[in-house]
Amino acid sequence: MPLQITPRELALQLENGRPFRLVDVRQAWENQVAALPDSLLIPLGELPKRAKELAGSEPIIVYCHHGVRSLSAADYLIRLGLTDVQSLAGGIDAWSCEVDPTVPRY
């Protein structure tokens, strides 16, 4: 199972300026409702075709609505050989509840 990062841990990494790639695996309409800054939208169904966009040395943090799709995405990326991949526990909903209540919940 992929490693998970909590919303508070992610907030600390953002504050500390640690470089990583933030990937949103939700649908485009969900991304339009609420999104984390500087994230790359790759809906889960497009990940097999677009995974090459994530190649590189940066750690990857994947998120979705509640954390289920992002776990699947992180597992897939790890199976492709990417080693530093984490899933945001609880997804953007947990982020809104625990870190930034200005991010809309849906």
mmCIF file of N, CA, C and O in Angstrom:
data_model
loop_
_atom_site.group_PDB
_atom_site.id
_atom_site.type_symbol
_atom_site.label_atom_id
_atom_site.label_comp_id
_atom_site.label_asym_id
_atom_site.label_seq_id
_atom_site.Cartn_x
_atom_site.Cartn_y
_atom_site.Cartn_z
ATOM 1 N N MET A 1 0.842 -1.193 0.000
ATOM 2 C CA MET A 1 0.000 0.000 0.000
ATOM 3 C C MET A 1 0.883 1.252 0.000
ATOM 4 O O MET A 1 1.856 1.316 0.734
ATOM 5 N N PRO A 2 0.522 2.250 -0.792
ATOM 6 C CA PRO A 2 1.311 3.486 -0.839
ATOM 7 C C PRO A 2 1.296 4.222 0.500
ATOM 8 O O PRO A 2 0.367 4.081 1.288
ATOM 9 N N LEU A 3 2.328 5.008 0.710
ATOM 10 C CA LEU A 3 2.372 5.856 1.893
ATOM 11 C C LEU A 3 1.333 6.954 1.768
ATOM 12 O O LEU A 3 1.018 7.399 0.670
ATOM 13 N N GLN A 4 0.835 7.392 2.916
ATOM 14 C CA GLN A 4 -0.103 8.505 2.920
ATOM 15 C C GLN A 4 0.514 9.675 3.681
ATOM 16 O O GLN A 4 1.309 9.484 4.586
ATOM 17 N N ILE A 5 0.120 10.853 3.292
ATOM 18 C CA ILE A 5 0.539 12.070 3.967
ATOM 19 C C ILE A 5 -0.731 12.747 4.473
ATOM 20 O O ILE A 5 -1.749 12.765 3.775
ATOM 21 N N THR A 6 -0.693 13.271 5.684
ATOM 22 C CA THR A 6 -1.870 13.946 6.224
ATOM 23 C C THR A 6 -1.952 15.363 5.662
ATOM 24 O O THR A 6 -0.941 15.922 5.215
ATOM 25 N N PRO A 7 -3.134 15.953 5.707
ATOM 26 C CA PRO A 7 -3.241 17.341 5.255
ATOM 27 C C PRO A 7 -2.287 18.279 6.005
ATOM 28 O O PRO A 7 -1.674 19.151 5.386
ATOM 29 N N ARG A 8 -2.138 18.090 7.298
ATOM 30 C CA ARG A 8 -1.234 18.965 8.064
ATOM 31 C C ARG A 8 0.226 18.767 7.653
ATOM 32 O O ARG A 8 0.998 19.729 7.593
ATOM 33 N N GLU A 9 0.609 17.524 7.388
ATOM 34 C CA GLU A 9 1.980 17.271 6.919
ATOM 35 C C GLU A 9 2.214 17.925 5.561
ATOM 36 O O GLU A 9 3.274 18.498 5.314
ATOM 37 N N LEU A 10 1.216 17.852 4.684
ATOM 38 C CA LEU A 10 1.326 18.505 3.379
ATOM 39 C C LEU A 10 1.433 20.019 3.541
ATOM 40 O O LEU A 10 2.255 20.661 2.880
ATOM 41 N N ALA A 11 0.646 20.587 4.435
ATOM 42 C CA ALA A 11 0.714 22.028 4.679
ATOM 43 C C ALA A 11 2.101 22.437 5.145
ATOM 44 O O ALA A 11 2.640 23.463 4.703
ATOM 45 N N LEU A 12 2.712 21.633 6.010
ATOM 46 C CA LEU A 12 4.081 21.927 6.468
ATOM 47 C C LEU A 12 5.075 21.867 5.316
ATOM 48 O O LEU A 12 5.970 22.702 5.220
ATOM 49 N N GLN A 13 4.920 20.883 4.440
ATOM 50 C CA GLN A 13 5.827 20.780 3.296
ATOM 51 C C GLN A 13 5.667 21.992 2.379
ATOM 52 O O GLN A 13 6.651 22.505 1.848
ATOM 53 N N LEU A 14 4.430 22.444 2.197
ATOM 54 C CA LEU A 14 4.203 23.640 1.380
ATOM 55 C C LEU A 14 4.844 24.864 2.032
ATOM 56 O O LEU A 14 5.488 25.665 1.352
ATOM 57 N N GLU A 15 4.690 25.001 3.342
ATOM 58 C CA GLU A 15 5.279 26.135 4.063
ATOM 59 C C GLU A 15 6.798 26.119 4.001
ATOM 60 O O GLU A 15 7.439 27.166 3.902
ATOM 61 N N ASN A 16 7.376 24.918 4.070
ATOM 62 C CA ASN A 16 8.835 24.782 4.080
ATOM 63 C C ASN A 16 9.443 24.837 2.685
ATOM 64 O O ASN A 16 10.662 24.807 2.540
ATOM 65 N N GLY A 17 8.607 24.901 1.670
ATOM 66 C CA GLY A 17 9.107 25.010 0.305
ATOM 67 C C GLY A 17 9.750 23.749 -0.234
ATOM 68 O O GLY A 17 10.531 23.805 -1.174
ATOM 69 N N ARG A 18 9.411 22.602 0.363
ATOM 70 C CA ARG A 18 9.962 21.339 -0.148
ATOM 71 C C ARG A 18 9.423 21.090 -1.557
ATOM 72 O O ARG A 18 8.217 21.164 -1.776
ATOM 73 N N PRO A 19 10.303 20.826 -2.512
ATOM 74 C CA PRO A 19 9.824 20.606 -3.879
ATOM 75 C C PRO A 19 9.124 19.252 -4.015
ATOM 76 O O PRO A 19 9.609 18.237 -3.519
ATOM 77 N N PHE A 20 7.968 19.279 -4.632
ATOM 78 C CA PHE A 20 7.251 18.054 -4.964
ATOM 79 C C PHE A 20 6.228 18.387 -6.032
ATOM 80 O O PHE A 20 5.920 19.545 -6.283
ATOM 81 N N ARG A 21 5.713 17.349 -6.648
ATOM 82 C CA ARG A 21 4.697 17.509 -7.695
ATOM 83 C C ARG A 21 3.361 17.104 -7.090
ATOM 84 O O ARG A 21 3.204 16.001 -6.590
ATOM 85 N N LEU A 22 2.389 18.003 -7.106
ATOM 86 C CA LEU A 22 1.065 17.754 -6.571
ATOM 87 C C LEU A 22 0.149 17.396 -7.738
ATOM 88 O O LEU A 22 0.015 18.176 -8.692
ATOM 89 N N VAL A 23 -0.460 16.212 -7.680
ATOM 90 C CA VAL A 23 -1.265 15.703 -8.795
ATOM 91 C C VAL A 23 -2.694 15.435 -8.333
ATOM 92 O O VAL A 23 -2.918 14.683 -7.385
ATOM 93 N N ASP A 24 -3.639 16.047 -9.017
ATOM 94 C CA ASP A 24 -5.064 15.878 -8.748
ATOM 95 C C ASP A 24 -5.610 14.822 -9.710
ATOM 96 O O ASP A 24 -5.548 15.002 -10.925
ATOM 97 N N VAL A 25 -6.129 13.713 -9.180
ATOM 98 C CA VAL A 25 -6.628 12.642 -10.044
ATOM 99 C C VAL A 25 -8.155 12.620 -10.127
ATOM 100 O O VAL A 25 -8.750 11.647 -10.571
ATOM 101 N N ARG A 26 -8.794 13.738 -9.728
ATOM 102 C CA ARG A 26 -10.249 13.827 -9.833
ATOM 103 C C ARG A 26 -10.653 14.227 -11.253
ATOM 104 O O ARG A 26 -9.806 14.447 -12.117
ATOM 105 N N GLN A 27 -11.941 14.331 -11.469
ATOM 106 C CA GLN A 27 -12.460 14.766 -12.760
ATOM 107 C C GLN A 27 -12.324 16.283 -12.890
ATOM 108 O O GLN A 27 -12.232 17.005 -11.896
ATOM 109 N N ALA A 28 -12.357 16.775 -14.123
ATOM 110 C CA ALA A 28 -12.190 18.209 -14.379
ATOM 111 C C ALA A 28 -13.228 19.043 -13.632
ATOM 112 O O ALA A 28 -12.905 20.094 -13.085
ATOM 113 N N TRP A 29 -14.476 18.577 -13.585
ATOM 114 C CA TRP A 29 -15.511 19.366 -12.902
ATOM 115 C C TRP A 29 -15.209 19.489 -11.413
ATOM 116 O O TRP A 29 -15.476 20.527 -10.811
ATOM 117 N N GLU A 30 -14.633 18.441 -10.814
ATOM 118 C CA GLU A 30 -14.281 18.487 -9.398
ATOM 119 C C GLU A 30 -13.145 19.495 -9.171
ATOM 120 O O GLU A 30 -13.145 20.245 -8.196
ATOM 121 N N ASN A 31 -12.191 19.480 -10.083
ATOM 122 C CA ASN A 31 -11.066 20.402 -10.004
ATOM 123 C C ASN A 31 -11.540 21.847 -10.108
ATOM 124 O O ASN A 31 -10.978 22.733 -9.474
ATOM 125 N N GLN A 32 -12.587 22.091 -10.890
ATOM 126 C CA GLN A 32 -13.124 23.442 -11.035
ATOM 127 C C GLN A 32 -13.822 23.897 -9.754
ATOM 128 O O GLN A 32 -13.833 25.084 -9.445
ATOM 129 N N VAL A 33 -14.391 22.958 -8.999
ATOM 130 C CA VAL A 33 -15.072 23.293 -7.743
ATOM 131 C C VAL A 33 -14.047 23.653 -6.667
ATOM 132 O O VAL A 33 -14.200 24.625 -5.941
ATOM 133 N N ALA A 34 -13.002 22.834 -6.566
ATOM 134 C CA ALA A 34 -11.987 23.028 -5.527
ATOM 135 C C ALA A 34 -10.696 22.376 -5.971
ATOM 136 O O ALA A 34 -10.715 21.253 -6.480
ATOM 137 N N ALA A 35 -9.583 23.082 -5.767
ATOM 138 C CA ALA A 35 -8.284 22.518 -6.140
ATOM 139 C C ALA A 35 -7.205 23.090 -5.238
ATOM 140 O O ALA A 35 -7.347 24.189 -4.698
ATOM 141 N N LEU A 36 -6.142 22.337 -5.081
ATOM 142 C CA LEU A 36 -4.982 22.821 -4.346
ATOM 143 C C LEU A 36 -4.094 23.591 -5.324
ATOM 144 O O LEU A 36 -4.002 23.240 -6.510
ATOM 145 N N PRO A 37 -3.432 24.651 -4.855
ATOM 146 C CA PRO A 37 -2.635 25.482 -5.758
ATOM 147 C C PRO A 37 -1.493 24.705 -6.413
ATOM 148 O O PRO A 37 -0.905 23.823 -5.807
ATOM 149 N N ASP A 38 -1.229 25.058 -7.648
ATOM 150 C CA ASP A 38 -0.105 24.498 -8.413
ATOM 151 C C ASP A 38 -0.186 22.987 -8.595
ATOM 152 O O ASP A 38 0.840 22.320 -8.725
ATOM 153 N N SER A 39 -1.405 22.440 -8.597
ATOM 154 C CA SER A 39 -1.528 21.008 -8.829
ATOM 155 C C SER A 39 -1.769 20.743 -10.310
ATOM 156 O O SER A 39 -2.309 21.579 -11.033
ATOM 157 N N LEU A 40 -1.335 19.577 -10.740
ATOM 158 C CA LEU A 40 -1.505 19.127 -12.113
ATOM 159 C C LEU A 40 -2.716 18.203 -12.153
ATOM 160 O O LEU A 40 -2.773 17.225 -11.400
ATOM 161 N N LEU A 41 -3.689 18.502 -13.008
ATOM 162 C CA LEU A 41 -4.876 17.671 -13.139
ATOM 163 C C LEU A 41 -4.615 16.546 -14.131
ATOM 164 O O LEU A 41 -4.371 16.795 -15.313
ATOM 165 N N ILE A 42 -4.644 15.322 -13.624
ATOM 166 C CA ILE A 42 -4.590 14.128 -14.468
ATOM 167 C C ILE A 42 -5.664 13.190 -13.928
ATOM 168 O O ILE A 42 -5.431 12.437 -12.983
ATOM 169 N N PRO A 43 -6.890 13.240 -14.485
ATOM 170 C CA PRO A 43 -7.938 12.346 -13.999
ATOM 171 C C PRO A 43 -7.471 10.891 -14.005
ATOM 172 O O PRO A 43 -6.692 10.480 -14.878
ATOM 173 N N LEU A 44 -7.920 10.142 -13.017
ATOM 174 C CA LEU A 44 -7.447 8.773 -12.836
ATOM 175 C C LEU A 44 -7.507 7.951 -14.119
ATOM 176 O O LEU A 44 -6.568 7.225 -14.438
ATOM 177 N N GLY A 45 -8.576 8.102 -14.880
ATOM 178 C CA GLY A 45 -8.709 7.346 -16.127
ATOM 179 C C GLY A 45 -7.676 7.715 -17.186
ATOM 180 O O GLY A 45 -7.415 6.936 -18.097
ATOM 181 N N GLU A 46 -7.080 8.897 -17.069
ATOM 182 C CA GLU A 46 -6.057 9.336 -18.028
ATOM 183 C C GLU A 46 -4.645 9.000 -17.573
ATOM 184 O O GLU A 46 -3.686 9.178 -18.325
ATOM 185 N N LEU A 47 -4.515 8.529 -16.347
ATOM 186 C CA LEU A 47 -3.175 8.306 -15.785
ATOM 187 C C LEU A 47 -2.324 7.345 -16.612
ATOM 188 O O LEU A 47 -1.144 7.633 -16.841
ATOM 189 N N PRO A 48 -2.865 6.223 -17.100
ATOM 190 C CA PRO A 48 -2.008 5.344 -17.908
ATOM 191 C C PRO A 48 -1.398 6.037 -19.131
ATOM 192 O O PRO A 48 -0.248 5.785 -19.478
ATOM 193 N N LYS A 49 -2.146 6.939 -19.768
ATOM 194 C CA LYS A 49 -1.639 7.643 -20.948
ATOM 195 C C LYS A 49 -0.699 8.790 -20.583
ATOM 196 O O LYS A 49 0.153 9.170 -21.369
ATOM 197 N N ARG A 50 -0.873 9.364 -19.381
ATOM 198 C CA ARG A 50 -0.145 10.588 -19.037
ATOM 199 C C ARG A 50 0.902 10.418 -17.944
ATOM 200 O O ARG A 50 1.554 11.390 -17.554
ATOM 201 N N ALA A 51 1.097 9.211 -17.457
ATOM 202 C CA ALA A 51 2.036 8.986 -16.349
ATOM 203 C C ALA A 51 3.444 9.467 -16.685
ATOM 204 O O ALA A 51 4.176 9.911 -15.794
ATOM 205 N N LYS A 52 3.806 9.428 -17.957
ATOM 206 C CA LYS A 52 5.159 9.866 -18.341
ATOM 207 C C LYS A 52 5.400 11.331 -17.995
ATOM 208 O O LYS A 52 6.533 11.751 -17.819
ATOM 209 N N GLU A 53 4.324 12.123 -17.851
ATOM 210 C CA GLU A 53 4.469 13.525 -17.459
ATOM 211 C C GLU A 53 5.036 13.660 -16.040
ATOM 212 O O GLU A 53 5.518 14.721 -15.665
ATOM 213 N N LEU A 54 4.968 12.583 -15.274
ATOM 214 C CA LEU A 54 5.406 12.624 -13.880
ATOM 215 C C LEU A 54 6.809 12.075 -13.679
ATOM 216 O O LEU A 54 7.307 12.045 -12.551
ATOM 217 N N ALA A 55 7.447 11.645 -14.750
ATOM 218 C CA ALA A 55 8.806 11.129 -14.633
ATOM 219 C C ALA A 55 9.738 12.247 -14.191
ATOM 220 O O ALA A 55 9.591 13.396 -14.582
ATOM 221 N N GLY A 56 10.664 11.918 -13.338
ATOM 222 C CA GLY A 56 11.607 12.912 -12.839
ATOM 223 C C GLY A 56 11.980 12.595 -11.411
ATOM 224 O O GLY A 56 11.594 11.570 -10.864
ATOM 225 N N SER A 57 12.708 13.497 -10.805
ATOM 226 C CA SER A 57 13.230 13.207 -9.471
ATOM 227 C C SER A 57 12.382 13.803 -8.354
ATOM 228 O O SER A 57 12.632 13.546 -7.187
ATOM 229 N N GLU A 58 11.381 14.625 -8.697
ATOM 230 C CA GLU A 58 10.549 15.231 -7.659
ATOM 231 C C GLU A 58 9.633 14.200 -7.009
ATOM 232 O O GLU A 58 9.055 13.359 -7.698
ATOM 233 N N PRO A 59 9.468 14.283 -5.698
ATOM 234 C CA PRO A 59 8.455 13.448 -5.045
ATOM 235 C C PRO A 59 7.071 13.826 -5.583
ATOM 236 O O PRO A 59 6.845 14.957 -6.013
ATOM 237 N N ILE A 60 6.154 12.869 -5.545
ATOM 238 C CA ILE A 60 4.804 13.080 -6.056
ATOM 239 C C ILE A 60 3.810 12.891 -4.911
ATOM 240 O O ILE A 60 3.893 11.908 -4.173
ATOM 241 N N ILE A 61 2.884 13.826 -4.787
ATOM 242 C CA ILE A 61 1.781 13.695 -3.839
ATOM 243 C C ILE A 61 0.496 13.759 -4.658
ATOM 244 O O ILE A 61 0.255 14.713 -5.386
ATOM 245 N N VAL A 62 -0.292 12.686 -4.565
ATOM 246 C CA VAL A 62 -1.509 12.538 -5.344
ATOM 247 C C VAL A 62 -2.708 12.798 -4.434
ATOM 248 O O VAL A 62 -2.711 12.373 -3.280
ATOM 249 N N TYR A 63 -3.720 13.507 -4.951
ATOM 250 C CA TYR A 63 -4.924 13.703 -4.146
ATOM 251 C C TYR A 63 -6.188 13.574 -4.986
ATOM 252 O O TYR A 63 -6.161 13.680 -6.207
ATOM 253 N N CYS A 64 -7.280 13.309 -4.273
ATOM 254 C CA CYS A 64 -8.599 13.225 -4.896
ATOM 255 C C CYS A 64 -9.612 13.827 -3.924
ATOM 256 O O CYS A 64 -9.263 14.704 -3.136
ATOM 257 N N HIS A 65 -10.854 13.367 -3.949
ATOM 258 C CA HIS A 65 -11.887 13.929 -3.083
ATOM 259 C C HIS A 65 -11.753 13.440 -1.634
ATOM 260 O O HIS A 65 -11.650 14.238 -0.709
ATOM 261 N N HIS A 66 -11.742 12.116 -1.449
ATOM 262 C CA HIS A 66 -11.663 11.550 -0.097
ATOM 263 C C HIS A 66 -10.453 10.646 0.134
ATOM 264 O O HIS A 66 -10.295 10.104 1.224
ATOM 265 N N GLY A 67 -9.622 10.439 -0.872
ATOM 266 C CA GLY A 67 -8.405 9.663 -0.686
ATOM 267 C C GLY A 67 -8.419 8.262 -1.251
ATOM 268 O O GLY A 67 -7.429 7.549 -1.149
ATOM 269 N N VAL A 68 -9.524 7.855 -1.874
ATOM 270 C CA VAL A 68 -9.607 6.501 -2.423
ATOM 271 C C VAL A 68 -8.948 6.419 -3.799
ATOM 272 O O VAL A 68 -8.083 5.573 -4.045
ATOM 273 N N ARG A 69 -9.340 7.316 -4.705
ATOM 274 C CA ARG A 69 -8.746 7.313 -6.052
ATOM 275 C C ARG A 69 -7.258 7.609 -5.999
ATOM 276 O O ARG A 69 -6.473 7.045 -6.763
ATOM 277 N N SER A 70 -6.853 8.487 -5.073
ATOM 278 C CA SER A 70 -5.430 8.822 -4.998
ATOM 279 C C SER A 70 -4.597 7.641 -4.516
ATOM 280 O O SER A 70 -3.455 7.483 -4.940
ATOM 281 N N LEU A 71 -5.162 6.799 -3.656
ATOM 282 C CA LEU A 71 -4.433 5.583 -3.260
ATOM 283 C C LEU A 71 -4.232 4.673 -4.459
ATOM 284 O O LEU A 71 -3.146 4.120 -4.651
ATOM 285 N N SER A 72 -5.267 4.521 -5.290
ATOM 286 C CA SER A 72 -5.141 3.704 -6.510
ATOM 287 C C SER A 72 -4.108 4.300 -7.455
ATOM 288 O O SER A 72 -3.290 3.574 -8.029
ATOM 289 N N ALA A 73 -4.147 5.625 -7.604
ATOM 290 C CA ALA A 73 -3.195 6.297 -8.493
ATOM 291 C C ALA A 73 -1.767 6.138 -7.976
ATOM 292 O O ALA A 73 -0.848 5.845 -8.754
ATOM 293 N N ALA A 74 -1.569 6.325 -6.683
ATOM 294 C CA ALA A 74 -0.225 6.194 -6.108
ATOM 295 C C ALA A 74 0.288 4.771 -6.283
ATOM 296 O O ALA A 74 1.448 4.559 -6.647
ATOM 297 N N ASP A 75 -0.572 3.793 -6.058
ATOM 298 C CA ASP A 75 -0.184 2.392 -6.241
ATOM 299 C C ASP A 75 0.227 2.140 -7.690
ATOM 300 O O ASP A 75 1.243 1.496 -7.961
ATOM 301 N N TYR A 76 -0.528 2.664 -8.620
ATOM 302 C CA TYR A 76 -0.214 2.507 -10.040
ATOM 303 C C TYR A 76 1.146 3.124 -10.373
ATOM 304 O O TYR A 76 1.979 2.504 -11.039
ATOM 305 N N LEU A 77 1.382 4.330 -9.886
ATOM 306 C CA LEU A 77 2.655 5.008 -10.169
ATOM 307 C C LEU A 77 3.836 4.253 -9.560
ATOM 308 O O LEU A 77 4.904 4.154 -10.172
ATOM 309 N N ILE A 78 3.640 3.706 -8.384
ATOM 310 C CA ILE A 78 4.702 2.906 -7.754
ATOM 311 C C ILE A 78 4.986 1.660 -8.587
ATOM 312 O O ILE A 78 6.145 1.287 -8.803
ATOM 313 N N ARG A 79 3.927 1.024 -9.090
ATOM 314 C CA ARG A 79 4.116 -0.165 -9.938
ATOM 315 C C ARG A 79 4.829 0.178 -11.243
ATOM 316 O O ARG A 79 5.483 -0.675 -11.841
ATOM 317 N N LEU A 80 4.724 1.437 -11.678
ATOM 318 C CA LEU A 80 5.450 1.883 -12.874
ATOM 319 C C LEU A 80 6.925 2.142 -12.592
ATOM 320 O O LEU A 80 7.701 2.378 -13.501
ATOM 321 N N GLY A 81 7.286 2.152 -11.299
ATOM 322 C CA GLY A 81 8.689 2.346 -10.952
ATOM 323 C C GLY A 81 9.006 3.667 -10.279
ATOM 324 O O GLY A 81 10.156 3.911 -9.914
ATOM 325 N N LEU A 82 8.011 4.538 -10.122
ATOM 326 C CA LEU A 82 8.251 5.777 -9.383
ATOM 327 C C LEU A 82 8.337 5.424 -7.902
ATOM 328 O O LEU A 82 7.527 4.656 -7.396
ATOM 329 N N THR A 83 9.321 5.962 -7.219
ATOM 330 C CA THR A 83 9.567 5.501 -5.855
ATOM 331 C C THR A 83 9.069 6.434 -4.767
ATOM 332 O O THR A 83 8.696 5.992 -3.693
ATOM 333 N N ASP A 84 9.029 7.727 -5.008
ATOM 334 C CA ASP A 84 8.653 8.676 -3.968
ATOM 335 C C ASP A 84 7.252 9.215 -4.253
ATOM 336 O O ASP A 84 7.083 10.311 -4.781
ATOM 337 N N VAL A 85 6.246 8.400 -3.927
ATOM 338 C CA VAL A 85 4.852 8.728 -4.216
ATOM 339 C C VAL A 85 4.041 8.576 -2.937
ATOM 340 O O VAL A 85 4.163 7.573 -2.239
ATOM 341 N N GLN A 86 3.223 9.590 -2.639
ATOM 342 C CA GLN A 86 2.340 9.529 -1.483
ATOM 343 C C GLN A 86 0.933 9.950 -1.896
ATOM 344 O O GLN A 86 0.753 10.681 -2.869
ATOM 345 N N SER A 87 -0.042 9.513 -1.106
ATOM 346 C CA SER A 87 -1.434 9.869 -1.312
ATOM 347 C C SER A 87 -1.886 10.767 -0.160
ATOM 348 O O SER A 87 -1.540 10.507 0.997
ATOM 349 N N LEU A 88 -2.652 11.804 -0.472
ATOM 350 C CA LEU A 88 -3.172 12.691 0.569
ATOM 351 C C LEU A 88 -4.319 11.995 1.296
ATOM 352 O O LEU A 88 -5.373 11.749 0.708
ATOM 353 N N ALA A 89 -4.100 11.657 2.560
ATOM 354 C CA ALA A 89 -5.103 10.969 3.368
ATOM 355 C C ALA A 89 -6.341 11.851 3.519
ATOM 356 O O ALA A 89 -6.236 13.016 3.896
ATOM 357 N N GLY A 90 -7.487 11.317 3.178
ATOM 358 C CA GLY A 90 -8.733 12.074 3.304
ATOM 359 C C GLY A 90 -9.019 13.019 2.165
ATOM 360 O O GLY A 90 -10.067 13.646 2.119
ATOM 361 N N GLY A 91 -8.070 13.158 1.246
ATOM 362 C CA GLY A 91 -8.262 13.977 0.055
ATOM 363 C C GLY A 91 -8.464 15.453 0.327
ATOM 364 O O GLY A 91 -8.181 15.964 1.416
ATOM 365 N N ILE A 92 -8.973 16.139 -0.689
ATOM 366 C CA ILE A 92 -9.170 17.580 -0.583
ATOM 367 C C ILE A 92 -10.247 17.917 0.448
ATOM 368 O O ILE A 92 -10.246 18.997 1.037
ATOM 369 N N ASP A 93 -11.147 16.968 0.709
ATOM 370 C CA ASP A 93 -12.164 17.201 1.729
ATOM 371 C C ASP A 93 -11.510 17.350 3.103
ATOM 372 O O ASP A 93 -11.843 18.257 3.861
ATOM 373 N N ALA A 94 -10.558 16.473 3.417
ATOM 374 C CA ALA A 94 -9.836 16.566 4.694
ATOM 375 C C ALA A 94 -8.993 17.844 4.732
ATOM 376 O O ALA A 94 -8.871 18.479 5.780
ATOM 377 N N TRP A 95 -8.421 18.214 3.587
ATOM 378 C CA TRP A 95 -7.646 19.461 3.515
ATOM 379 C C TRP A 95 -8.533 20.643 3.912
ATOM 380 O O TRP A 95 -8.142 21.500 4.696
ATOM 381 N N SER A 96 -9.746 20.682 3.369
ATOM 382 C CA SER A 96 -10.678 21.761 3.677
ATOM 383 C C SER A 96 -11.058 21.766 5.156
ATOM 384 O O SER A 96 -11.141 22.823 5.775
ATOM 385 N N CYS A 97 -11.263 20.591 5.735
ATOM 386 C CA CYS A 97 -11.667 20.487 7.144
ATOM 387 C C CYS A 97 -10.521 20.804 8.111
ATOM 388 O O CYS A 97 -10.735 21.408 9.155
ATOM 389 N N GLU A 98 -9.309 20.380 7.763
ATOM 390 C CA GLU A 98 -8.195 20.449 8.712
ATOM 391 C C GLU A 98 -7.226 21.608 8.483
ATOM 392 O O GLU A 98 -6.553 22.034 9.419
ATOM 393 N N VAL A 99 -7.127 22.089 7.243
ATOM 394 C CA VAL A 99 -6.087 23.074 6.931
ATOM 395 C C VAL A 99 -6.663 24.388 6.409
ATOM 396 O O VAL A 99 -6.334 25.455 6.914
ATOM 397 N N ASP A 100 -7.491 24.322 5.384
ATOM 398 C CA ASP A 100 -7.942 25.540 4.711
ATOM 399 C C ASP A 100 -9.450 25.503 4.463
ATOM 400 O O ASP A 100 -9.906 25.017 3.426
ATOM 401 N N PRO A 101 -10.232 26.051 5.396
ATOM 402 C CA PRO A 101 -11.692 26.020 5.227
ATOM 403 C C PRO A 101 -12.215 26.879 4.082
ATOM 404 O O PRO A 101 -13.391 26.798 3.748
ATOM 405 N N THR A 102 -11.342 27.666 3.434
ATOM 406 C CA THR A 102 -11.794 28.433 2.270
ATOM 407 C C THR A 102 -11.893 27.565 1.034
ATOM 408 O O THR A 102 -12.508 27.972 0.038
ATOM 409 N N VAL A 103 -11.316 26.352 1.064
ATOM 410 C CA VAL A 103 -11.449 25.425 -0.062
ATOM 411 C C VAL A 103 -12.853 24.825 0.011
ATOM 412 O O VAL A 103 -13.212 24.221 1.028
ATOM 413 N N PRO A 104 -13.654 25.011 -1.025
ATOM 414 C CA PRO A 104 -15.037 24.531 -0.971
ATOM 415 C C PRO A 104 -15.128 23.010 -0.785
ATOM 416 O O PRO A 104 -14.328 22.260 -1.339
ATOM 417 N N ARG A 105 -16.117 22.604 0.001
ATOM 418 C CA ARG A 105 -16.418 21.174 0.155
ATOM 419 C C ARG A 105 -17.588 20.853 -0.759
ATOM 420 O O ARG A 105 -18.454 21.687 -0.983
ATOM 421 N N TYR A 106 -17.604 19.646 -1.266
ATOM 422 C CA TYR A 106 -18.700 19.238 -2.143
ATOM 423 C C TYR A 106 -19.041 17.784 -1.906
ATOM 424 O O TYR A 106 -18.324 17.089 -1.232
#
